[in-house]
Amino acid sequence: QLQLVESGGGLVQPGGSLRLYCAVSGFTLDTGYIGWFRQAPGREREGIFCINSSGWATNWADSVKGRFAVSRDSVKNMVYLEMNSLKPEDTAVYYCARARFGSMCQRRDVEVWGQGTLVTVSS
């Protein structure tokens, strides 16, 4: 079964940091592409990062540049999203997803979605 499970969300104050986790089952990271997405209240789901089968990541969201980073652990089959200097506008449900091999991990490329984890940035 192909499955992705996000965790690590919660309430954090502006300026704080948080680490999100994506546990991947059913395939190995060396054979697939993983995307990180987020959906803020009242907005459409947007792509943030794409990490390919070689571990090379591309950032597609200017709003998080310099603050967020992606990484992976191939042994644990886990993908991480490090979030720093968080702002209230970062409040959203964050998703990881399996994307088509060779794609840029946009919404149209997604094959399997995780269930999402809620991040709330508020004082």
Short mmCIF file of N, CA, C and O in Angstrom, two decimals:
data_model
loop_
_atom_site.label_atom_id
_atom_site.label_comp_id
_atom_site.label_asym_id
_atom_site.label_seq_id
_atom_site.Cartn_x
_atom_site.Cartn_y
_atom_site.Cartn_z
N GLN A 1 0.83 -1.18 0.00
CA GLN A 1 0.00 0.00 0.00
C GLN A 1 0.89 1.25 0.00
O GLN A 1 1.82 1.35 0.79
N LEU A 2 0.57 2.18 -0.88
CA LEU A 2 1.27 3.46 -0.92
C LEU A 2 0.63 4.39 0.09
O LEU A 2 -0.57 4.67 0.01
N GLN A 3 1.41 4.88 1.04
CA GLN A 3 0.87 5.71 2.09
C GLN A 3 1.89 6.74 2.55
O GLN A 3 3.08 6.43 2.65
N LEU A 4 1.42 7.95 2.82
CA LEU A 4 2.23 9.01 3.37
C LEU A 4 1.50 9.59 4.57
O LEU A 4 0.32 9.93 4.47
N VAL A 5 2.19 9.71 5.70
CA VAL A 5 1.59 10.17 6.93
C VAL A 5 2.39 11.33 7.49
O VAL A 5 3.56 11.17 7.85
N GLU A 6 1.75 12.51 7.57
CA GLU A 6 2.40 13.70 8.11
C GLU A 6 2.21 13.75 9.63
O GLU A 6 1.19 13.29 10.15
N SER A 7 3.17 14.36 10.31
CA SER A 7 3.06 14.60 11.73
C SER A 7 3.95 15.78 12.10
O SER A 7 4.74 16.25 11.29
N GLY A 8 3.81 16.26 13.33
CA GLY A 8 4.66 17.33 13.82
C GLY A 8 4.01 18.69 13.88
O GLY A 8 4.61 19.64 14.39
N GLY A 9 2.79 18.82 13.38
CA GLY A 9 2.11 20.10 13.41
C GLY A 9 1.67 20.47 14.82
O GLY A 9 1.70 19.65 15.74
N GLY A 10 1.28 21.72 14.98
CA GLY A 10 0.83 22.20 16.27
C GLY A 10 0.78 23.71 16.31
O GLY A 10 0.85 24.38 15.28
N LEU A 11 0.68 24.24 17.52
CA LEU A 11 0.62 25.68 17.74
C LEU A 11 2.01 26.21 18.06
O LEU A 11 2.71 25.67 18.92
N VAL A 12 2.40 27.28 17.37
CA VAL A 12 3.70 27.90 17.59
C VAL A 12 3.55 29.41 17.50
O VAL A 12 2.71 29.92 16.74
N GLN A 13 4.34 30.14 18.27
CA GLN A 13 4.30 31.60 18.24
C GLN A 13 5.05 32.16 17.05
O GLN A 13 5.96 31.52 16.53
N PRO A 14 4.67 33.34 16.58
CA PRO A 14 5.43 33.97 15.49
C PRO A 14 6.91 34.06 15.82
O PRO A 14 7.29 34.38 16.95
N GLY A 15 7.74 33.76 14.82
CA GLY A 15 9.18 33.74 15.02
C GLY A 15 9.72 32.40 15.46
O GLY A 15 10.95 32.20 15.47
N GLY A 16 8.85 31.48 15.80
CA GLY A 16 9.26 30.17 16.26
C GLY A 16 9.59 29.22 15.13
O GLY A 16 9.52 29.57 13.95
N SER A 17 9.94 27.99 15.51
CA SER A 17 10.33 26.96 14.56
C SER A 17 9.54 25.69 14.80
O SER A 17 9.06 25.42 15.91
N LEU A 18 9.43 24.89 13.75
CA LEU A 18 8.71 23.63 13.83
C LEU A 18 9.27 22.69 12.77
O LEU A 18 9.67 23.14 11.69
N ARG A 19 9.29 21.40 13.08
CA ARG A 19 9.73 20.39 12.13
C ARG A 19 8.57 19.45 11.83
O ARG A 19 7.97 18.88 12.75
N LEU A 20 8.26 19.28 10.56
CA LEU A 20 7.23 18.36 10.13
C LEU A 20 7.86 17.09 9.57
O LEU A 20 8.97 17.11 9.03
N TYR A 21 7.13 15.98 9.69
CA TYR A 21 7.61 14.69 9.27
C TYR A 21 6.65 14.07 8.26
O TYR A 21 5.44 14.24 8.37
N CYS A 22 7.21 13.36 7.31
CA CYS A 22 6.42 12.61 6.34
C CYS A 22 6.95 11.19 6.29
O CYS A 22 8.05 10.95 5.76
N ALA A 23 6.20 10.26 6.86
CA ALA A 23 6.57 8.85 6.85
C ALA A 23 6.01 8.20 5.59
O ALA A 23 4.80 8.24 5.36
N VAL A 24 6.88 7.59 4.80
CA VAL A 24 6.51 7.05 3.50
C VAL A 24 6.51 5.53 3.56
O VAL A 24 7.46 4.91 4.03
N SER A 25 5.44 4.93 3.06
CA SER A 25 5.30 3.48 3.00
C SER A 25 4.90 3.06 1.59
O SER A 25 4.22 3.81 0.89
N GLY A 26 5.30 1.86 1.19
CA GLY A 26 4.90 1.32 -0.09
C GLY A 26 5.90 1.54 -1.21
O GLY A 26 5.78 0.91 -2.27
N PHE A 27 6.84 2.43 -1.02
CA PHE A 27 7.91 2.65 -1.98
C PHE A 27 9.06 3.32 -1.26
O PHE A 27 8.88 3.91 -0.19
N THR A 28 10.24 3.24 -1.82
CA THR A 28 11.41 3.86 -1.23
C THR A 28 11.64 5.23 -1.85
O THR A 28 11.29 5.48 -3.00
N LEU A 29 12.26 6.11 -1.09
CA LEU A 29 12.49 7.47 -1.57
C LEU A 29 13.39 7.49 -2.79
O LEU A 29 13.28 8.41 -3.62
N ASP A 30 14.27 6.52 -2.91
CA ASP A 30 15.17 6.46 -4.06
C ASP A 30 14.46 6.13 -5.36
O ASP A 30 15.07 6.21 -6.43
N THR A 31 13.18 5.77 -5.27
CA THR A 31 12.42 5.42 -6.46
C THR A 31 11.23 6.34 -6.70
O THR A 31 10.41 6.07 -7.58
N GLY A 32 11.13 7.44 -5.95
CA GLY A 32 9.98 8.31 -6.10
C GLY A 32 10.28 9.77 -5.84
O GLY A 32 11.37 10.14 -5.40
N TYR A 33 9.30 10.61 -6.15
CA TYR A 33 9.36 12.04 -5.91
C TYR A 33 8.35 12.39 -4.81
O TYR A 33 7.23 11.87 -4.81
N ILE A 34 8.74 13.30 -3.89
CA ILE A 34 7.88 13.73 -2.81
C ILE A 34 7.70 15.24 -2.88
O ILE A 34 8.68 15.98 -3.02
N GLY A 35 6.46 15.69 -2.77
CA GLY A 35 6.16 17.11 -2.72
C GLY A 35 5.62 17.51 -1.36
O GLY A 35 4.95 16.72 -0.70
N TRP A 36 5.92 18.73 -0.95
CA TRP A 36 5.29 19.36 0.22
C TRP A 36 4.35 20.45 -0.27
O TRP A 36 4.72 21.27 -1.12
N PHE A 37 3.15 20.47 0.29
CA PHE A 37 2.12 21.43 -0.06
C PHE A 37 1.53 22.02 1.21
O PHE A 37 1.68 21.47 2.29
N ARG A 38 0.82 23.13 1.06
CA ARG A 38 0.07 23.66 2.18
C ARG A 38 -1.20 24.32 1.68
O ARG A 38 -1.27 24.79 0.55
N GLN A 39 -2.21 24.33 2.53
CA GLN A 39 -3.48 24.95 2.21
C GLN A 39 -3.91 25.81 3.40
O GLN A 39 -4.28 25.29 4.45
N ALA A 40 -3.84 27.12 3.21
CA ALA A 40 -4.24 28.07 4.22
C ALA A 40 -5.75 28.24 4.19
O ALA A 40 -6.40 27.97 3.18
N PRO A 41 -6.34 28.72 5.29
CA PRO A 41 -7.78 28.93 5.32
C PRO A 41 -8.26 29.82 4.18
O PRO A 41 -7.72 30.92 3.98
N GLY A 42 -9.25 29.36 3.44
CA GLY A 42 -9.82 30.14 2.35
C GLY A 42 -8.98 30.20 1.09
O GLY A 42 -9.33 30.94 0.17
N ARG A 43 -7.89 29.45 1.03
CA ARG A 43 -7.01 29.48 -0.13
C ARG A 43 -6.86 28.08 -0.73
O ARG A 43 -7.14 27.08 -0.08
N GLU A 44 -6.43 28.04 -1.98
CA GLU A 44 -6.19 26.77 -2.64
C GLU A 44 -4.86 26.18 -2.18
O GLU A 44 -3.98 26.88 -1.71
N ARG A 45 -4.76 24.87 -2.33
CA ARG A 45 -3.53 24.18 -1.97
C ARG A 45 -2.39 24.59 -2.90
O ARG A 45 -2.56 24.64 -4.12
N GLU A 46 -1.24 24.92 -2.31
CA GLU A 46 -0.10 25.36 -3.10
C GLU A 46 1.11 24.47 -2.86
O GLU A 46 1.34 23.98 -1.75
N GLY A 47 1.90 24.29 -3.89
CA GLY A 47 3.13 23.53 -3.78
C GLY A 47 4.23 24.37 -3.17
O GLY A 47 4.38 25.55 -3.48
N ILE A 48 5.04 23.76 -2.29
CA ILE A 48 6.13 24.44 -1.63
C ILE A 48 7.48 23.90 -2.09
O ILE A 48 8.34 24.66 -2.55
N PHE A 49 7.67 22.60 -1.96
CA PHE A 49 8.93 21.95 -2.31
C PHE A 49 8.67 20.69 -3.11
O PHE A 49 7.62 20.06 -3.01
N CYS A 50 9.68 20.31 -3.88
CA CYS A 50 9.72 19.03 -4.55
C CYS A 50 11.10 18.43 -4.30
O CYS A 50 12.11 19.10 -4.52
N ILE A 51 11.13 17.19 -3.82
CA ILE A 51 12.40 16.51 -3.62
C ILE A 51 12.39 15.24 -4.47
O ILE A 51 11.48 14.42 -4.37
N ASN A 52 13.40 15.10 -5.33
CA ASN A 52 13.39 14.01 -6.28
C ASN A 52 14.04 12.76 -5.72
O ASN A 52 14.43 12.70 -4.55
N SER A 53 14.15 11.73 -6.56
CA SER A 53 14.65 10.43 -6.13
C SER A 53 16.12 10.45 -5.74
O SER A 53 16.59 9.50 -5.09
N SER A 54 16.84 11.50 -6.12
CA SER A 54 18.24 11.66 -5.75
C SER A 54 18.42 12.53 -4.52
O SER A 54 19.55 12.77 -4.09
N GLY A 55 17.31 13.03 -3.95
CA GLY A 55 17.37 13.89 -2.79
C GLY A 55 17.56 15.36 -3.11
O GLY A 55 17.80 16.15 -2.20
N TRP A 56 17.45 15.73 -4.36
CA TRP A 56 17.61 17.12 -4.79
C TRP A 56 16.28 17.84 -4.69
O TRP A 56 15.28 17.38 -5.26
N ALA A 57 16.25 18.98 -4.01
CA ALA A 57 15.01 19.70 -3.73
C ALA A 57 14.90 20.99 -4.52
O ALA A 57 15.90 21.68 -4.74
N THR A 58 13.67 21.32 -4.90
CA THR A 58 13.35 22.57 -5.57
C THR A 58 12.27 23.28 -4.77
O THR A 58 11.28 22.66 -4.38
N ASN A 59 12.46 24.56 -4.51
CA ASN A 59 11.48 25.37 -3.80
C ASN A 59 10.64 26.15 -4.80
O ASN A 59 11.19 26.87 -5.64
N TRP A 60 9.31 26.03 -4.69
CA TRP A 60 8.40 26.71 -5.61
C TRP A 60 7.62 27.85 -4.97
O TRP A 60 6.81 28.49 -5.65
N ALA A 61 7.83 28.11 -3.69
CA ALA A 61 7.09 29.15 -2.98
C ALA A 61 8.04 30.24 -2.50
O ALA A 61 8.82 30.04 -1.57
N ASP A 62 7.96 31.41 -3.14
CA ASP A 62 8.82 32.53 -2.75
C ASP A 62 8.59 32.95 -1.30
O ASP A 62 9.51 33.44 -0.64
N SER A 63 7.40 32.74 -0.80
CA SER A 63 7.05 33.19 0.54
C SER A 63 7.81 32.46 1.65
O SER A 63 7.87 32.95 2.77
N VAL A 64 8.41 31.30 1.35
CA VAL A 64 9.11 30.54 2.38
C VAL A 64 10.61 30.49 2.15
O VAL A 64 11.34 29.89 2.96
N LYS A 65 11.09 31.09 1.09
CA LYS A 65 12.53 31.06 0.79
C LYS A 65 13.34 31.69 1.92
O LYS A 65 13.01 32.75 2.43
N GLY A 66 14.40 30.99 2.31
CA GLY A 66 15.24 31.46 3.39
C GLY A 66 14.74 31.09 4.76
O GLY A 66 15.45 31.30 5.76
N ARG A 67 13.54 30.54 4.86
CA ARG A 67 12.95 30.17 6.14
C ARG A 67 12.67 28.68 6.27
O ARG A 67 12.79 28.12 7.36
N PHE A 68 12.28 28.03 5.17
CA PHE A 68 11.94 26.61 5.17
C PHE A 68 13.00 25.82 4.41
O PHE A 68 13.64 26.34 3.49
N ALA A 69 13.15 24.56 4.77
CA ALA A 69 14.05 23.67 4.06
C ALA A 69 13.53 22.24 4.13
O ALA A 69 12.86 21.87 5.10
N VAL A 70 13.82 21.46 3.10
CA VAL A 70 13.42 20.05 3.08
C VAL A 70 14.66 19.17 3.15
O VAL A 70 15.75 19.56 2.71
N SER A 71 14.49 17.98 3.70
CA SER A 71 15.56 17.00 3.75
C SER A 71 14.93 15.62 3.83
O SER A 71 13.70 15.49 3.95
N ARG A 72 15.75 14.59 3.75
CA ARG A 72 15.22 13.24 3.82
C ARG A 72 16.22 12.30 4.48
O ARG A 72 17.42 12.58 4.56
N ASP A 73 15.69 11.18 4.97
CA ASP A 73 16.49 10.10 5.52
C ASP A 73 16.07 8.85 4.78
O ASP A 73 14.99 8.30 5.02
N SER A 74 16.90 8.38 3.87
CA SER A 74 16.55 7.24 3.03
C SER A 74 16.45 5.94 3.82
O SER A 74 15.68 5.05 3.46
N VAL A 75 17.22 5.83 4.90
CA VAL A 75 17.18 4.62 5.73
C VAL A 75 15.84 4.53 6.45
O VAL A 75 15.22 3.47 6.49
N LYS A 76 15.38 5.64 7.01
CA LYS A 76 14.10 5.67 7.71
C LYS A 76 12.92 5.86 6.77
O LYS A 76 11.77 5.74 7.19
N ASN A 77 13.19 6.17 5.50
CA ASN A 77 12.15 6.46 4.51
C ASN A 77 11.27 7.61 5.00
O ASN A 77 10.04 7.56 4.94
N MET A 78 11.92 8.67 5.47
CA MET A 78 11.25 9.84 6.00
C MET A 78 11.68 11.09 5.25
O MET A 78 12.84 11.22 4.84
N VAL A 79 10.75 12.01 5.08
CA VAL A 79 11.02 13.32 4.51
C VAL A 79 10.64 14.37 5.55
O VAL A 79 9.62 14.23 6.22
N TYR A 80 11.45 15.41 5.67
CA TYR A 80 11.26 16.42 6.70
C TYR A 80 11.04 17.80 6.08
O TYR A 80 11.53 18.10 5.00
N LEU A 81 10.31 18.62 6.80
CA LEU A 81 10.15 20.02 6.45
C LEU A 81 10.51 20.85 7.68
O LEU A 81 9.80 20.81 8.68
N GLU A 82 11.64 21.56 7.60
CA GLU A 82 12.08 22.43 8.68
C GLU A 82 11.53 23.83 8.43
O GLU A 82 11.76 24.41 7.37
N MET A 83 10.83 24.37 9.40
CA MET A 83 10.20 25.68 9.28
C MET A 83 10.74 26.59 10.37
O MET A 83 10.66 26.27 11.56
N ASN A 84 11.30 27.72 9.96
CA ASN A 84 11.87 28.69 10.87
C ASN A 84 11.26 30.07 10.63
O ASN A 84 10.68 30.32 9.58
N SER A 85 11.43 30.95 11.61
CA SER A 85 10.92 32.32 11.51
C SER A 85 9.46 32.33 11.06
O SER A 85 9.08 33.07 10.15
N LEU A 86 8.66 31.53 11.70
CA LEU A 86 7.27 31.35 11.28
C LEU A 86 6.46 32.63 11.44
O LEU A 86 6.65 33.39 12.39
N LYS A 87 5.56 32.83 10.50
CA LYS A 87 4.68 33.98 10.46
C LYS A 87 3.23 33.53 10.55
O LYS A 87 2.91 32.39 10.19
N PRO A 88 2.33 34.40 11.00
CA PRO A 88 0.91 34.02 11.04
C PRO A 88 0.39 33.54 9.69
O PRO A 88 -0.47 32.65 9.65
N GLU A 89 0.88 34.11 8.60
CA GLU A 89 0.43 33.71 7.28
C GLU A 89 0.90 32.32 6.87
O GLU A 89 0.48 31.80 5.83
N ASP A 90 1.77 31.70 7.67
CA ASP A 90 2.17 30.32 7.44
C ASP A 90 1.15 29.33 7.98
O ASP A 90 1.28 28.12 7.75
N THR A 91 0.15 29.82 8.70
CA THR A 91 -0.89 28.96 9.23
C THR A 91 -1.60 28.23 8.10
O THR A 91 -2.12 28.85 7.18
N ALA A 92 -1.59 26.90 8.15
CA ALA A 92 -2.15 26.10 7.07
C ALA A 92 -2.12 24.64 7.47
O ALA A 92 -1.46 24.25 8.44
N VAL A 93 -2.83 23.83 6.70
CA VAL A 93 -2.65 22.39 6.76
C VAL A 93 -1.54 22.03 5.78
O VAL A 93 -1.59 22.41 4.60
N TYR A 94 -0.54 21.33 6.25
CA TYR A 94 0.61 20.96 5.44
C TYR A 94 0.51 19.49 5.03
O TYR A 94 0.23 18.62 5.86
N TYR A 95 0.75 19.24 3.75
CA TYR A 95 0.62 17.91 3.18
C TYR A 95 1.93 17.48 2.52
O TYR A 95 2.62 18.30 1.91
N CYS A 96 2.26 16.20 2.61
CA CYS A 96 3.24 15.63 1.72
C CYS A 96 2.52 14.70 0.76
O CYS A 96 1.39 14.26 1.02
N ALA A 97 3.14 14.43 -0.38
CA ALA A 97 2.47 13.67 -1.42
C ALA A 97 3.49 13.00 -2.32
O ALA A 97 4.61 13.49 -2.50
N ARG A 98 3.09 11.88 -2.89
CA ARG A 98 3.88 11.23 -3.93
C ARG A 98 3.53 11.86 -5.27
O ARG A 98 2.35 11.96 -5.61
N ALA A 99 4.53 12.29 -5.98
CA ALA A 99 4.34 12.89 -7.29
C ALA A 99 4.92 12.00 -8.39
O ALA A 99 5.76 11.15 -8.13
N ARG A 100 4.46 12.22 -9.61
CA ARG A 100 4.94 11.44 -10.73
C ARG A 100 6.45 11.60 -10.89
O ARG A 100 7.00 12.68 -10.71
N PHE A 101 7.09 10.49 -11.20
CA PHE A 101 8.53 10.48 -11.41
C PHE A 101 8.90 11.44 -12.53
O PHE A 101 8.30 11.42 -13.60
N GLY A 102 9.88 12.29 -12.28
CA GLY A 102 10.33 13.26 -13.26
C GLY A 102 9.55 14.55 -13.29
O GLY A 102 9.85 15.43 -14.11
N SER A 103 8.56 14.70 -12.43
CA SER A 103 7.72 15.89 -12.40
C SER A 103 8.31 16.96 -11.49
O SER A 103 9.34 16.77 -10.85
N MET A 104 7.61 18.10 -11.42
CA MET A 104 7.99 19.20 -10.54
C MET A 104 7.12 19.27 -9.29
O MET A 104 7.11 20.27 -8.59
N CYS A 105 6.37 18.22 -9.01
CA CYS A 105 5.55 18.09 -7.81
C CYS A 105 4.51 19.21 -7.69
O CYS A 105 4.31 19.77 -6.60
N GLN A 106 3.86 19.53 -8.77
CA GLN A 106 2.74 20.44 -8.72
C GLN A 106 1.47 19.65 -8.42
O GLN A 106 1.47 18.42 -8.42
N ARG A 107 0.37 20.34 -8.14
CA ARG A 107 -0.88 19.66 -7.79
C ARG A 107 -1.29 18.65 -8.84
O ARG A 107 -1.75 17.54 -8.51
N ARG A 108 -1.12 18.99 -10.10
CA ARG A 108 -1.52 18.11 -11.19
C ARG A 108 -0.62 16.88 -11.28
O ARG A 108 -0.97 15.92 -11.98
N ASP A 109 0.53 16.87 -10.60
CA ASP A 109 1.47 15.77 -10.64
C ASP A 109 1.26 14.75 -9.53
O ASP A 109 1.88 13.70 -9.53
N VAL A 110 0.41 15.08 -8.56
CA VAL A 110 0.27 14.25 -7.36
C VAL A 110 -0.46 12.95 -7.66
O VAL A 110 -1.50 12.94 -8.33
N GLU A 111 0.08 11.85 -7.16
CA GLU A 111 -0.53 10.54 -7.28
C GLU A 111 -1.20 10.10 -5.97
O GLU A 111 -2.28 9.50 -6.00
N VAL A 112 -0.58 10.36 -4.84
CA VAL A 112 -1.10 9.98 -3.54
C VAL A 112 -0.85 11.10 -2.54
O VAL A 112 0.28 11.55 -2.39
N TRP A 113 -1.91 11.54 -1.86
CA TRP A 113 -1.82 12.57 -0.83
C TRP A 113 -1.71 11.97 0.56
O TRP A 113 -2.32 10.93 0.84
N GLY A 114 -0.97 12.63 1.44
CA GLY A 114 -1.06 12.35 2.86
C GLY A 114 -2.30 13.01 3.42
O GLY A 114 -3.02 13.73 2.72
N GLN A 115 -2.57 12.78 4.71
CA GLN A 115 -3.80 13.30 5.33
C GLN A 115 -3.66 14.74 5.80
O GLN A 115 -4.67 15.40 6.07
N GLY A 116 -2.44 15.24 5.91
CA GLY A 116 -2.20 16.61 6.33
C GLY A 116 -1.98 16.74 7.82
O GLY A 116 -2.47 15.95 8.61
N THR A 117 -1.25 17.78 8.21
CA THR A 117 -1.04 18.12 9.61
C THR A 117 -1.17 19.64 9.76
O THR A 117 -0.65 20.39 8.94
N LEU A 118 -1.89 20.07 10.77
CA LEU A 118 -2.22 21.48 10.94
C LEU A 118 -1.12 22.22 11.69
O LEU A 118 -0.69 21.80 12.76
N VAL A 119 -0.69 23.34 11.11
CA VAL A 119 0.26 24.25 11.74
C VAL A 119 -0.45 25.58 11.97
O VAL A 119 -0.96 26.18 11.03
N THR A 120 -0.47 26.02 13.22
CA THR A 120 -1.09 27.28 13.58
C THR A 120 -0.04 28.20 14.19
O THR A 120 0.57 27.85 15.20
N VAL A 121 0.17 29.36 13.57
CA VAL A 121 1.15 30.33 14.04
C VAL A 121 0.38 31.51 14.62
O VAL A 121 -0.26 32.27 13.89
N SER A 122 0.44 31.66 15.92
CA SER A 122 -0.34 32.69 16.59
C SER A 122 0.27 33.00 17.94
O SER A 122 0.84 32.14 18.60
N SER A 123 0.13 34.26 18.36
CA SER A 123 0.56 34.67 19.68
C SER A 123 -0.58 34.60 20.69
O SER A 123 -0.40 34.83 21.87
#
